[in-house]
Coordinates of C-alpha atoms in Angstrom, one line a residue:
M1 CA 15.5 -75.0 -59.8
L2 CA 15.2 -72.8 -63.0
P3 CA 11.8 -72.2 -64.6
A4 CA 12.5 -74.3 -67.6
A5 CA 13.7 -77.3 -65.6
S6 CA 10.9 -77.1 -63.1
A7 CA 8.3 -77.0 -65.9
L8 CA 9.8 -80.1 -67.4
S9 CA 9.9 -81.9 -64.1
G10 CA 6.2 -80.9 -63.4
A11 CA 4.9 -82.4 -66.7
K12 CA 5.8 -85.9 -65.7
G13 CA 7.5 -87.3 -62.7
N14 CA 11.2 -86.7 -62.4
D15 CA 12.2 -90.3 -61.9
S16 CA 13.1 -91.2 -65.4
K17 CA 16.6 -90.9 -66.8
E18 CA 15.5 -88.9 -69.8
E19 CA 13.8 -86.1 -67.8
I20 CA 16.9 -85.7 -65.5
S21 CA 19.2 -85.5 -68.5
L22 CA 16.9 -82.9 -70.1
Q23 CA 16.9 -80.9 -66.9
R24 CA 20.7 -80.8 -67.0
L25 CA 20.7 -79.6 -70.6
W26 CA 18.1 -76.9 -70.1
G27 CA 19.8 -75.8 -66.9
A28 CA 23.1 -75.3 -68.6
C29 CA 21.6 -73.5 -71.6
W30 CA 19.3 -71.3 -69.6
T31 CA 22.1 -70.3 -67.2
E32 CA 24.2 -69.2 -70.2
V33 CA 21.3 -67.3 -71.7
L34 CA 20.5 -65.4 -68.5
A35 CA 24.1 -64.5 -68.0
R36 CA 24.5 -63.2 -71.5
D37 CA 21.4 -61.2 -71.3
G38 CA 22.4 -59.5 -68.1
C39 CA 19.7 -61.1 -65.9
T40 CA 20.6 -61.0 -62.2
A41 CA 17.9 -63.3 -60.9
V42 CA 20.1 -66.4 -61.6
P43 CA 23.8 -65.7 -61.4
L44 CA 26.0 -67.6 -63.7
G45 CA 27.7 -70.6 -62.0
H46 CA 25.3 -70.8 -59.0
C47 CA 22.4 -72.9 -60.2
S48 CA 21.7 -76.4 -59.1
I49 CA 20.0 -78.7 -61.6
G50 CA 19.1 -82.3 -60.7
N51 CA 22.1 -84.4 -59.8
G52 CA 24.5 -82.9 -62.4
P53 CA 27.3 -80.5 -62.0
S54 CA 26.2 -77.4 -60.1
T55 CA 27.8 -74.7 -62.2
E56 CA 28.4 -73.8 -65.9
H57 CA 32.1 -73.7 -65.1
E58 CA 31.9 -77.4 -64.0
L59 CA 30.3 -78.4 -67.3
R60 CA 33.0 -76.5 -69.3
G61 CA 35.8 -77.7 -67.1
L62 CA 34.8 -81.3 -67.3
G63 CA 34.5 -81.1 -71.1
T64 CA 30.8 -82.1 -70.8
L65 CA 29.4 -79.6 -73.4
K66 CA 32.2 -80.2 -75.8
G67 CA 32.2 -83.9 -75.4
A68 CA 28.5 -84.2 -75.9
G69 CA 28.6 -82.0 -79.0
L70 CA 26.5 -79.3 -77.4
V71 CA 28.9 -76.3 -77.4
G72 CA 26.7 -74.4 -79.7
M73 CA 23.6 -75.1 -77.7
A74 CA 25.1 -73.9 -74.4
S75 CA 26.4 -70.7 -75.9
G76 CA 23.0 -69.3 -77.0
P77 CA 19.3 -69.9 -76.8
M78 CA 18.1 -73.3 -77.9
S79 CA 16.6 -73.0 -81.4
S80 CA 14.3 -75.3 -83.2
A81 CA 17.1 -76.5 -85.4
D82 CA 19.1 -77.5 -82.4
S83 CA 16.1 -79.3 -80.9
S84 CA 15.4 -81.2 -84.0
S85 CA 19.0 -82.4 -84.2
L86 CA 18.4 -84.4 -81.0
S87 CA 15.8 -86.8 -82.1
T88 CA 15.3 -88.7 -78.8
L89 CA 16.0 -88.1 -75.1
E90 CA 17.9 -91.3 -75.0
E91 CA 20.6 -89.9 -77.2
L92 CA 20.8 -86.8 -75.0
S93 CA 21.0 -89.0 -71.9
D94 CA 23.7 -91.2 -73.4
A95 CA 25.8 -88.1 -74.4
F96 CA 25.7 -86.6 -70.9
D97 CA 26.3 -89.9 -69.2
S98 CA 29.3 -90.7 -71.4
A99 CA 30.8 -87.3 -70.5
L100 CA 30.0 -87.3 -66.8
G101 CA 30.7 -91.0 -66.2
R102 CA 29.0 -93.1 -63.5
H103 CA 31.7 -93.0 -60.9
D104 CA 30.7 -92.2 -57.4
D105 CA 33.2 -91.4 -54.7
S106 CA 32.8 -89.5 -51.5
S107 CA 36.4 -88.5 -51.1
S108 CA 37.5 -84.8 -50.9
L109 CA 41.2 -85.3 -51.3
G110 CA 43.1 -82.6 -53.3
S111 CA 46.3 -84.6 -53.5
D112 CA 47.9 -86.5 -56.4
S113 CA 46.7 -89.8 -54.9
E114 CA 43.1 -88.7 -55.6
L115 CA 43.7 -87.7 -59.2
N116 CA 45.2 -90.9 -60.5
G117 CA 42.6 -92.7 -62.6
A118 CA 39.7 -90.5 -61.5
A119 CA 36.9 -89.4 -63.8
P120 CA 34.6 -86.3 -63.7
Y121 CA 32.0 -86.5 -61.0
R122 CA 28.5 -85.2 -60.5
Q123 CA 28.4 -83.5 -57.1
T124 CA 30.7 -81.6 -54.8
D125 CA 31.4 -82.2 -51.2
R126 CA 31.3 -79.6 -48.5
Y127 CA 34.8 -78.4 -49.5
G128 CA 34.0 -77.9 -53.2
F129 CA 35.6 -81.1 -54.5
L130 CA 33.8 -83.1 -57.2
G131 CA 32.9 -86.6 -56.3
A132 CA 30.6 -86.5 -53.2
S133 CA 27.7 -88.9 -53.4
S134 CA 25.6 -86.6 -51.2
A135 CA 25.8 -83.4 -49.2
Q136 CA 27.3 -85.2 -46.2
D137 CA 29.2 -83.8 -43.3
G138 CA 31.8 -86.5 -43.3
P139 CA 32.9 -88.8 -40.5
G140 CA 33.7 -87.3 -37.2
Q141 CA 31.9 -84.0 -37.9
P142 CA 31.0 -82.3 -34.6
P143 CA 27.3 -81.5 -33.9
V144 CA 25.8 -78.3 -35.1
E145 CA 25.4 -76.9 -31.6
L146 CA 29.2 -77.3 -30.9
I147 CA 30.0 -75.7 -34.2
R148 CA 27.8 -72.7 -33.4
H149 CA 29.3 -72.4 -30.0
R150 CA 32.9 -72.3 -31.5
E151 CA 31.8 -69.8 -34.1
A152 CA 30.5 -67.5 -31.3
R153 CA 33.8 -67.8 -29.4
W154 CA 35.8 -67.0 -32.5
L155 CA 33.6 -64.0 -33.4
E156 CA 34.0 -62.6 -29.9
M157 CA 37.8 -63.2 -30.0
T158 CA 38.4 -61.7 -33.5
S159 CA 36.4 -58.6 -32.6
H160 CA 39.1 -57.9 -30.0
W161 CA 42.0 -59.4 -31.7
E162 CA 44.8 -57.3 -30.4
K163 CA 43.7 -57.9 -26.8
A164 CA 43.4 -61.6 -27.4
M165 CA 46.9 -61.9 -28.9
A166 CA 48.5 -59.7 -26.3
R167 CA 46.9 -61.3 -23.2
R168 CA 45.2 -64.6 -24.2
Y169 CA 47.5 -66.2 -26.8
K170 CA 47.4 -69.6 -25.0
K171 CA 43.6 -69.6 -25.4
V172 CA 43.9 -68.8 -29.1
K173 CA 46.4 -71.7 -29.5
V174 CA 44.0 -74.1 -27.7
L175 CA 41.1 -73.1 -29.9
C176 CA 43.2 -73.5 -33.0
R177 CA 44.2 -77.0 -32.0
K178 CA 40.5 -77.9 -31.7
G179 CA 40.0 -76.6 -35.2
I180 CA 38.7 -73.3 -36.6
P181 CA 35.1 -73.5 -37.9
S182 CA 35.0 -73.5 -41.7
S183 CA 32.9 -70.4 -41.7
M184 CA 35.6 -68.5 -39.7
R185 CA 38.8 -69.5 -41.5
A186 CA 38.5 -66.6 -44.0
R187 CA 38.5 -64.2 -41.0
C188 CA 40.9 -66.0 -38.7
W189 CA 43.7 -67.1 -41.0
P190 CA 44.6 -63.5 -42.1
L191 CA 44.6 -62.4 -38.5
L192 CA 46.8 -65.3 -37.3
C193 CA 49.5 -65.0 -39.9
G194 CA 49.4 -61.2 -40.0
G195 CA 48.1 -60.9 -43.6
Q196 CA 45.2 -58.7 -42.5
A197 CA 47.6 -56.2 -40.9
S198 CA 49.9 -56.2 -43.9
M199 CA 47.0 -55.6 -46.2
D200 CA 45.8 -52.6 -44.1
R201 CA 49.3 -51.1 -44.1
N202 CA 49.7 -51.6 -47.9
H203 CA 46.3 -50.4 -49.1
G204 CA 46.1 -50.5 -52.9
K205 CA 49.5 -52.3 -53.3
Y206 CA 47.9 -55.5 -54.6
K207 CA 46.0 -53.7 -57.3
E208 CA 49.2 -52.1 -58.4
L209 CA 51.1 -55.4 -58.5
E210 CA 48.2 -57.1 -60.3
Q211 CA 48.2 -54.5 -63.1
S212 CA 52.0 -54.7 -63.5
P213 CA 53.0 -56.6 -66.7
G214 CA 55.3 -59.0 -64.9
D215 CA 58.3 -61.0 -66.2
P216 CA 57.2 -63.0 -69.3
Q217 CA 59.4 -66.0 -68.2
W218 CA 57.6 -66.3 -64.9
L219 CA 54.2 -65.8 -66.6
E220 CA 54.8 -68.6 -69.0
T221 CA 55.8 -70.9 -66.2
I222 CA 52.8 -70.0 -64.1
E223 CA 50.5 -70.5 -67.0
K224 CA 51.8 -74.1 -67.5
D225 CA 51.2 -74.9 -63.8
I226 CA 47.8 -73.4 -63.2
H227 CA 45.7 -76.3 -64.4
R228 CA 47.6 -78.7 -62.1
Q229 CA 46.3 -77.0 -58.9
F230 CA 43.3 -79.0 -57.6
P231 CA 41.8 -79.9 -61.0
F232 CA 38.8 -81.6 -59.3
H233 CA 37.8 -78.5 -57.2
E234 CA 34.9 -76.6 -58.6
M235 CA 36.8 -73.4 -58.4
F236 CA 39.7 -74.5 -60.7
L237 CA 37.8 -76.5 -63.3
S238 CA 37.7 -74.0 -66.2
P239 CA 40.8 -72.2 -67.6
E240 CA 38.7 -69.1 -68.0
G241 CA 37.0 -69.4 -64.6
H242 CA 37.6 -67.0 -61.7
G243 CA 39.6 -69.6 -59.8
Q244 CA 42.4 -70.2 -62.3
R245 CA 42.4 -66.5 -63.4
G246 CA 42.6 -65.3 -59.7
L247 CA 45.4 -67.8 -59.0
M248 CA 47.3 -66.6 -62.1
H249 CA 47.0 -62.9 -61.0
L250 CA 48.0 -63.8 -57.4
L251 CA 51.2 -65.7 -58.4
K252 CA 52.1 -63.0 -60.9
A253 CA 51.7 -60.3 -58.3
Y254 CA 54.1 -62.2 -56.0
T255 CA 56.8 -62.4 -58.7
V256 CA 56.5 -58.6 -59.1
Y257 CA 56.5 -58.1 -55.3
R258 CA 59.6 -60.3 -54.8
P259 CA 61.4 -60.4 -58.2
R260 CA 64.5 -62.0 -56.7
E261 CA 62.6 -65.1 -55.5
G262 CA 60.2 -65.2 -58.5
Y263 CA 57.9 -68.1 -58.7
C264 CA 58.2 -71.6 -57.1
Q265 CA 55.9 -74.4 -58.2
A266 CA 55.2 -75.3 -54.6
Q267 CA 53.5 -71.9 -54.1
G268 CA 50.7 -72.9 -56.4
P269 CA 48.9 -75.3 -54.0
V270 CA 49.5 -73.0 -51.1
A271 CA 48.0 -70.1 -52.9
A272 CA 45.1 -72.2 -54.2
V273 CA 44.1 -73.3 -50.7
L274 CA 44.1 -69.7 -49.6
L275 CA 42.0 -68.7 -52.6
M276 CA 39.4 -71.3 -51.6
H277 CA 38.8 -69.4 -48.4
M278 CA 39.3 -65.7 -49.1
P279 CA 39.5 -63.0 -51.8
A280 CA 42.6 -62.7 -53.9
E281 CA 44.0 -59.7 -52.1
Q282 CA 43.8 -61.3 -48.6
A283 CA 45.2 -64.5 -50.1
F284 CA 48.2 -62.6 -51.6
W285 CA 49.2 -61.1 -48.3
C286 CA 48.7 -64.4 -46.4
L287 CA 51.1 -66.0 -49.0
V288 CA 53.6 -63.2 -48.4
Q289 CA 53.4 -63.7 -44.6
I290 CA 53.9 -67.5 -45.0
S291 CA 56.8 -67.0 -47.3
E292 CA 58.6 -64.3 -45.3
R293 CA 57.6 -64.9 -41.6
Y294 CA 56.8 -68.6 -41.3
L295 CA 59.0 -70.2 -44.0
P296 CA 61.6 -67.7 -45.1
G297 CA 64.0 -69.2 -47.7
Y298 CA 61.7 -72.0 -48.6
Y299 CA 60.7 -70.6 -52.0
S300 CA 64.0 -68.9 -52.9
P301 CA 66.0 -70.2 -55.8
E302 CA 68.6 -71.8 -53.5
M303 CA 66.0 -73.4 -51.2
E304 CA 68.6 -73.6 -48.4
A305 CA 66.0 -73.5 -45.7
V306 CA 64.4 -76.7 -47.0
L307 CA 67.9 -78.4 -47.0
L308 CA 68.5 -77.3 -43.4
D309 CA 65.0 -78.4 -42.2
G310 CA 65.5 -81.8 -43.9
E311 CA 68.6 -82.4 -41.7
V312 CA 66.7 -81.1 -38.6
F313 CA 63.8 -83.5 -39.4
V314 CA 66.2 -86.5 -39.5
A315 CA 67.8 -85.5 -36.2
L316 CA 64.3 -85.2 -34.6
L317 CA 63.3 -88.6 -36.2
R318 CA 66.3 -90.3 -34.6
R319 CA 65.0 -89.3 -31.2
V320 CA 61.3 -89.8 -31.7
C321 CA 61.2 -93.0 -33.8
P322 CA 64.6 -94.8 -33.9
K323 CA 63.2 -97.8 -35.8
A324 CA 62.1 -95.7 -38.7
Y325 CA 65.4 -93.7 -38.6
K326 CA 67.5 -96.9 -38.8
H327 CA 65.5 -98.2 -41.7
L328 CA 65.8 -94.9 -43.7
Q329 CA 69.5 -94.8 -43.0
K330 CA 70.0 -98.4 -44.0
H331 CA 68.4 -97.9 -47.4
S332 CA 69.9 -94.4 -47.9
V333 CA 66.5 -92.7 -48.2
G334 CA 67.4 -89.0 -47.7
P335 CA 64.9 -86.6 -46.2
L336 CA 64.7 -84.5 -49.4
L337 CA 63.0 -87.4 -51.2
Y338 CA 59.8 -87.1 -49.1
V339 CA 60.1 -84.0 -46.8
T340 CA 60.3 -81.5 -49.7
E341 CA 56.8 -82.0 -51.0
W342 CA 55.4 -82.1 -47.4
F343 CA 57.0 -78.9 -46.2
L344 CA 56.9 -76.8 -49.4
C345 CA 53.2 -77.5 -50.1
L346 CA 52.2 -77.6 -46.4
Y347 CA 50.8 -81.1 -46.9
S348 CA 48.1 -79.8 -49.2
R349 CA 49.0 -82.4 -51.9
T350 CA 49.5 -85.3 -49.5
L351 CA 46.7 -85.6 -46.9
P352 CA 42.9 -85.6 -46.9
F353 CA 41.6 -82.1 -47.3
P354 CA 39.9 -81.9 -43.8
T355 CA 43.1 -82.9 -42.2
V356 CA 45.0 -80.4 -44.3
L357 CA 42.8 -77.6 -43.0
R358 CA 43.3 -78.7 -39.4
I359 CA 47.1 -78.7 -40.0
W360 CA 46.9 -75.2 -41.4
D361 CA 44.9 -74.0 -38.3
A362 CA 47.7 -75.3 -36.0
F363 CA 50.5 -74.2 -38.3
L364 CA 49.4 -70.6 -38.6
S365 CA 49.1 -70.5 -34.8
E366 CA 52.2 -72.4 -33.6
G367 CA 54.6 -72.1 -36.6
V368 CA 56.9 -74.5 -38.3
K369 CA 57.1 -77.0 -35.4
V370 CA 53.7 -78.3 -36.6
L371 CA 55.2 -79.3 -39.9
F372 CA 57.9 -81.3 -38.1
R373 CA 55.3 -83.0 -35.9
V374 CA 53.1 -83.9 -38.8
G375 CA 56.0 -85.4 -40.7
L376 CA 57.2 -87.4 -37.7
V377 CA 53.7 -88.9 -37.2
L378 CA 53.5 -89.8 -40.9
V379 CA 56.9 -91.6 -40.8
R380 CA 55.9 -93.3 -37.6
L381 CA 52.6 -94.5 -39.0
A382 CA 54.3 -95.8 -42.2
L383 CA 57.6 -97.2 -40.9
G384 CA 57.3 -97.3 -37.1
S385 CA 56.6 -101.1 -36.7
S386 CA 58.3 -104.2 -37.8
E387 CA 55.3 -105.4 -39.7
N388 CA 55.3 -102.3 -41.9
L389 CA 59.0 -102.6 -42.6
R390 CA 58.7 -106.3 -43.7
D391 CA 57.9 -105.3 -47.3
C392 CA 60.2 -102.3 -47.5
T393 CA 63.3 -103.8 -49.1
G394 CA 64.6 -100.7 -50.9
V395 CA 64.1 -97.0 -51.7
V396 CA 61.1 -97.4 -54.0
E397 CA 59.2 -99.6 -51.6
T398 CA 59.9 -97.3 -48.7
L399 CA 58.7 -94.2 -50.5
E400 CA 55.6 -96.0 -51.6
K401 CA 54.9 -97.0 -48.0
L402 CA 55.1 -93.3 -47.1
R403 CA 52.6 -92.5 -49.8
S404 CA 50.1 -95.3 -49.0
I405 CA 49.2 -94.7 -45.4
P406 CA 45.7 -96.1 -44.8
A407 CA 43.0 -93.3 -44.9
R408 CA 41.5 -94.4 -41.6
L409 CA 44.8 -93.4 -39.8
L410 CA 44.6 -89.9 -41.4
Q411 CA 41.2 -89.0 -40.1
E412 CA 41.4 -85.4 -38.8
D413 CA 40.6 -85.8 -35.1
T414 CA 42.6 -89.0 -34.5
F415 CA 45.6 -87.8 -36.6
M416 CA 45.8 -84.3 -35.0
A417 CA 45.6 -85.8 -31.5
E418 CA 48.8 -87.8 -32.3
V419 CA 50.4 -84.7 -33.9
H420 CA 49.9 -82.6 -30.8
N421 CA 51.3 -85.4 -28.5
V422 CA 54.6 -85.5 -30.3
A423 CA 57.3 -84.3 -27.9
V424 CA 58.9 -81.6 -30.2
S425 CA 58.9 -78.0 -28.9
D426 CA 60.1 -74.7 -30.4
R427 CA 63.2 -75.0 -28.3
D428 CA 64.0 -78.4 -29.7
V429 CA 63.7 -77.1 -33.3
E430 CA 65.9 -74.1 -32.6
R431 CA 68.5 -76.2 -30.9
E432 CA 68.6 -78.7 -33.8
C433 CA 68.7 -75.8 -36.3
R434 CA 71.8 -74.4 -34.7
T435 CA 73.5 -77.9 -34.6
Q436 CA 72.7 -78.8 -38.2
L437 CA 73.5 -75.3 -39.4
A438 CA 77.0 -75.6 -37.9
K439 CA 77.5 -79.0 -39.6
L440 CA 76.3 -77.7 -43.0
R441 CA 78.6 -74.6 -42.9
K442 CA 81.6 -76.9 -42.3
V443 CA 80.7 -78.7 -45.6
R444 CA 79.4 -75.6 -47.4
P445 CA 81.1 -72.4 -46.2
D446 CA 78.9 -70.3 -48.5
F447 CA 75.7 -71.5 -46.8
G448 CA 73.9 -68.2 -46.2
Y449 CA 70.5 -69.1 -44.7
R450 CA 69.8 -67.6 -41.3
P451 CA 67.2 -69.4 -39.3
E452 CA 66.8 -66.4 -37.0
Q453 CA 64.6 -64.8 -39.7
R454 CA 61.9 -67.4 -39.1
L455 CA 59.3 -66.4 -36.5
P456 CA 58.2 -69.3 -34.2
N457 CA 54.4 -68.7 -34.0
A458 CA 51.5 -66.2 -34.4
K459 CA 52.4 -64.4 -31.2
A460 CA 55.8 -63.6 -32.5
V461 CA 54.3 -62.4 -35.8
F462 CA 51.9 -60.2 -33.9
D463 CA 54.6 -58.7 -31.7
S464 CA 56.8 -58.0 -34.7
Q465 CA 54.0 -56.1 -36.5
Q466 CA 53.2 -54.2 -33.3
L467 CA 56.8 -53.0 -33.1
E468 CA 56.7 -52.0 -36.8
D469 CA 53.5 -50.0 -36.2
A470 CA 55.2 -48.3 -33.2
Q471 CA 58.2 -47.3 -35.3
Q472 CA 56.0 -46.1 -38.1
P473 CA 52.7 -45.1 -36.6
G474 CA 51.6 -43.1 -39.7
K475 CA 51.9 -45.9 -42.2
G476 CA 48.8 -47.5 -43.4
R477 CA 45.2 -46.4 -43.5
H478 CA 44.5 -47.2 -39.9
P479 CA 45.9 -45.2 -36.9
A480 CA 48.4 -46.5 -34.5
P481 CA 47.2 -49.3 -32.2
A482 CA 45.6 -48.5 -28.9
F483 CA 48.6 -49.8 -27.0
L484 CA 52.2 -49.8 -28.1
I485 CA 54.8 -52.3 -27.2
P486 CA 58.1 -50.5 -26.3
E487 CA 61.0 -51.3 -28.4
I488 CA 63.3 -53.7 -26.7
V489 CA 66.7 -54.4 -28.3
V490 CA 68.6 -57.3 -26.9
D491 CA 72.2 -57.6 -28.2
P492 CA 73.9 -60.9 -27.9
P493 CA 76.7 -60.9 -25.4
P494 CA 80.1 -60.4 -27.0
S495 CA 82.4 -63.3 -27.1
P496 CA 85.0 -62.7 -24.3
P497 CA 88.7 -63.1 -25.0
K498 CA 90.8 -65.7 -23.3
E499 CA 91.9 -63.6 -20.4
Q500 CA 88.3 -62.6 -19.6
R501 CA 87.2 -66.3 -19.8
R502 CA 90.0 -67.3 -17.4
L503 CA 89.0 -64.6 -14.9
E504 CA 85.4 -65.7 -15.2
R505 CA 86.4 -69.3 -14.5
E506 CA 88.5 -68.2 -11.5
R507 CA 85.6 -66.1 -10.1
L508 CA 83.2 -68.9 -10.4
K509 CA 85.6 -71.3 -8.8
E510 CA 86.2 -68.9 -5.8
Q511 CA 82.4 -68.5 -5.5
R512 CA 82.0 -72.3 -5.3
R513 CA 84.8 -72.6 -2.7
Q514 CA 83.3 -69.9 -0.5
E515 CA 79.9 -71.6 -0.7
Q516 CA 81.5 -75.0 0.3
E517 CA 83.4 -73.3 3.2
R518 CA 80.2 -71.7 4.5
R519 CA 78.4 -75.0 4.4
R520 CA 81.2 -76.7 6.3
Q521 CA 81.1 -74.0 9.0
E522 CA 77.3 -74.4 9.4
E523 CA 77.7 -78.2 9.8
A524 CA 80.4 -77.8 12.4
A525 CA 78.3 -75.3 14.4
E526 CA 75.4 -77.7 14.4
K527 CA 77.6 -80.6 15.6
Q528 CA 79.1 -78.5 18.4
A529 CA 75.6 -77.4 19.6
R530 CA 74.5 -81.0 19.8
K531 CA 77.6 -81.9 22.0
K532 CA 76.9 -79.2 24.6
K533 CA 73.4 -80.4 25.3
P534 CA 73.2 -82.1 28.8
P535 CA 72.4 -85.7 28.6
G536 CA 69.2 -86.9 30.2
R537 CA 69.1 -88.7 33.6
K538 CA 69.8 -92.3 33.3
K539 CA 67.7 -94.8 35.1
P540 CA 69.5 -97.4 37.2
D541 CA 69.6 -100.8 35.8
T542 CA 67.9 -103.1 38.3
R543 CA 67.4 -106.2 36.2
G544 CA 68.7 -109.4 37.8
K545 CA 69.7 -107.7 41.1
T546 CA 68.5 -108.3 44.7
F547 CA 67.6 -105.2 46.7
H548 CA 66.0 -104.7 50.2
V549 CA 63.5 -102.1 51.1
A550 CA 63.4 -100.4 54.6
Q551 CA 60.9 -97.9 55.8
R552 CA 62.0 -95.0 58.0
P553 CA 59.4 -94.0 60.6
M554 CA 58.0 -90.5 60.3
L555 CA 58.9 -88.2 63.3
S556 CA 56.3 -86.2 65.0
L557 CA 55.9 -82.5 64.3
A558 CA 56.8 -81.7 67.9
Q559 CA 60.1 -83.5 67.7
E560 CA 61.0 -82.0 64.4
G561 CA 60.2 -78.4 65.1
G562 CA 60.0 -76.1 68.2
E563 CA 57.0 -75.1 69.9
G564 CA 54.9 -72.3 68.5
E565 CA 56.2 -72.7 65.0
E566 CA 53.9 -73.2 62.2
P567 CA 54.4 -76.4 60.3
G568 CA 56.2 -75.7 57.0
P569 CA 56.0 -77.6 53.9
A570 CA 56.9 -81.2 54.2
K571 CA 60.5 -82.1 53.4
R572 CA 61.8 -85.1 51.8
N573 CA 63.3 -86.5 55.0
S574 CA 60.1 -86.0 56.9
A575 CA 58.0 -88.1 54.5
P576 CA 58.1 -91.8 54.4
Y577 CA 60.3 -93.0 51.6
L578 CA 61.9 -96.3 50.6
E579 CA 65.6 -97.0 50.9
T580 CA 67.0 -99.4 48.5
Y581 CA 70.1 -101.3 49.2
F582 CA 72.0 -103.2 46.5

């Protein structure tokens, strides 16, 4: 607490409404004075006074100072004239309360559904959104010990990132599915998407792009969209704050870096989420990697990749949730009516912010298949049962159902468990891409998008960058990596002519015939071997028959053999035996 505010709170108890309001006023004024005078003890925008907004930017962004008639007071030291103009503390309190409002909401959504009818709030949640009633951790937050354990594992893994991606990518994927700790996302996201490696190879490039004048047409369009990006986040409240200015410079730099693509409105929310977690230069290179490696063609003027992925989504939906597919086909609800915002903005304007962060953790690790899985789960939750379809009688009702999924079903742990259980793999997405691309090219011969440009996951991005470093080891400020992956070029097999295809069929047919002949010979040999085996001795059948037994007397040894001979082994005829007569 600042000295002025603490002195006020020490004179009387701080339970009264007048004193809290006075603390807010003094905090805002004192912060501005210290910042103007160059005092470093209390940085501007980082003070916390009472229960009011925690930064001067929040007060300006919410219109508090202007709405309360206190702009002059906040821009300089409080004079005696200014103090006398406010006769009572009750007027001060009413002015602040009218500007701040008395709404209290613990939500941290950054989507449009949060912004409708909302009013300025007092506090921020753990993600920086205004409207939290307290510094709560939110439902389902893991214990502190588990968070510390995960942070230690990520620290160890990121310190040996090349080894982890080359040998232990499956472990990286598992940890990303569990969720990257909030304190580690600024370090892990650039490593996963390859933004850190791109920034190292292009040292100083962002500063050059940022200082470029840029196209006035793009600058005007970006300027109009800046205030729409998460207006209830403390970072983007003020038009003159570092959040909106940084976002402006980042998007302008991208238009200079890729002048053909220019600026797409959907890049605003994506860049804003990146800026919430990392500096502008890192956020820029992460945006470049997402636009070129993960989602190439999404933000181009033609947007052919979005059109193709919409058809792929419908084909996957037909297999995963037939009931919802039939309903959408019945009411002619095309995929571009709902998938476009989901995919282009990476769900940052659709779902609760904690769930958005978990989706980004998995997306940067496993690629575009995560976007398809999330969309399939959303459609299944909204339209997957007969009870939900009862009220959907048309296009408007169906789209509203997709936008009004209960928040309890979108809780991060429960929702992400369903996402990871969806049976859609990289191979499924690639197969459907080829199928739908062939259909689109029949209708539109000029369709030029190539899905081969898209890399499936972080491992493919890492391997691609390793190959680039091997081909250009001197580029960038860092030396070549410790180990190099050899260049492997796999050319697709040429399409054989008709004669070659005929010979190939005949060769395969002859191969199958020889295999069948060999099996027949083996079976015949086994049958012949069984025939040659002598049969076992058959016992006589004596059931129901009458037989007589006679005993033959045993002869003496003297009669059987001559004198002087040693008795030999007993023979059968010399031993008593039974004779059987039938």
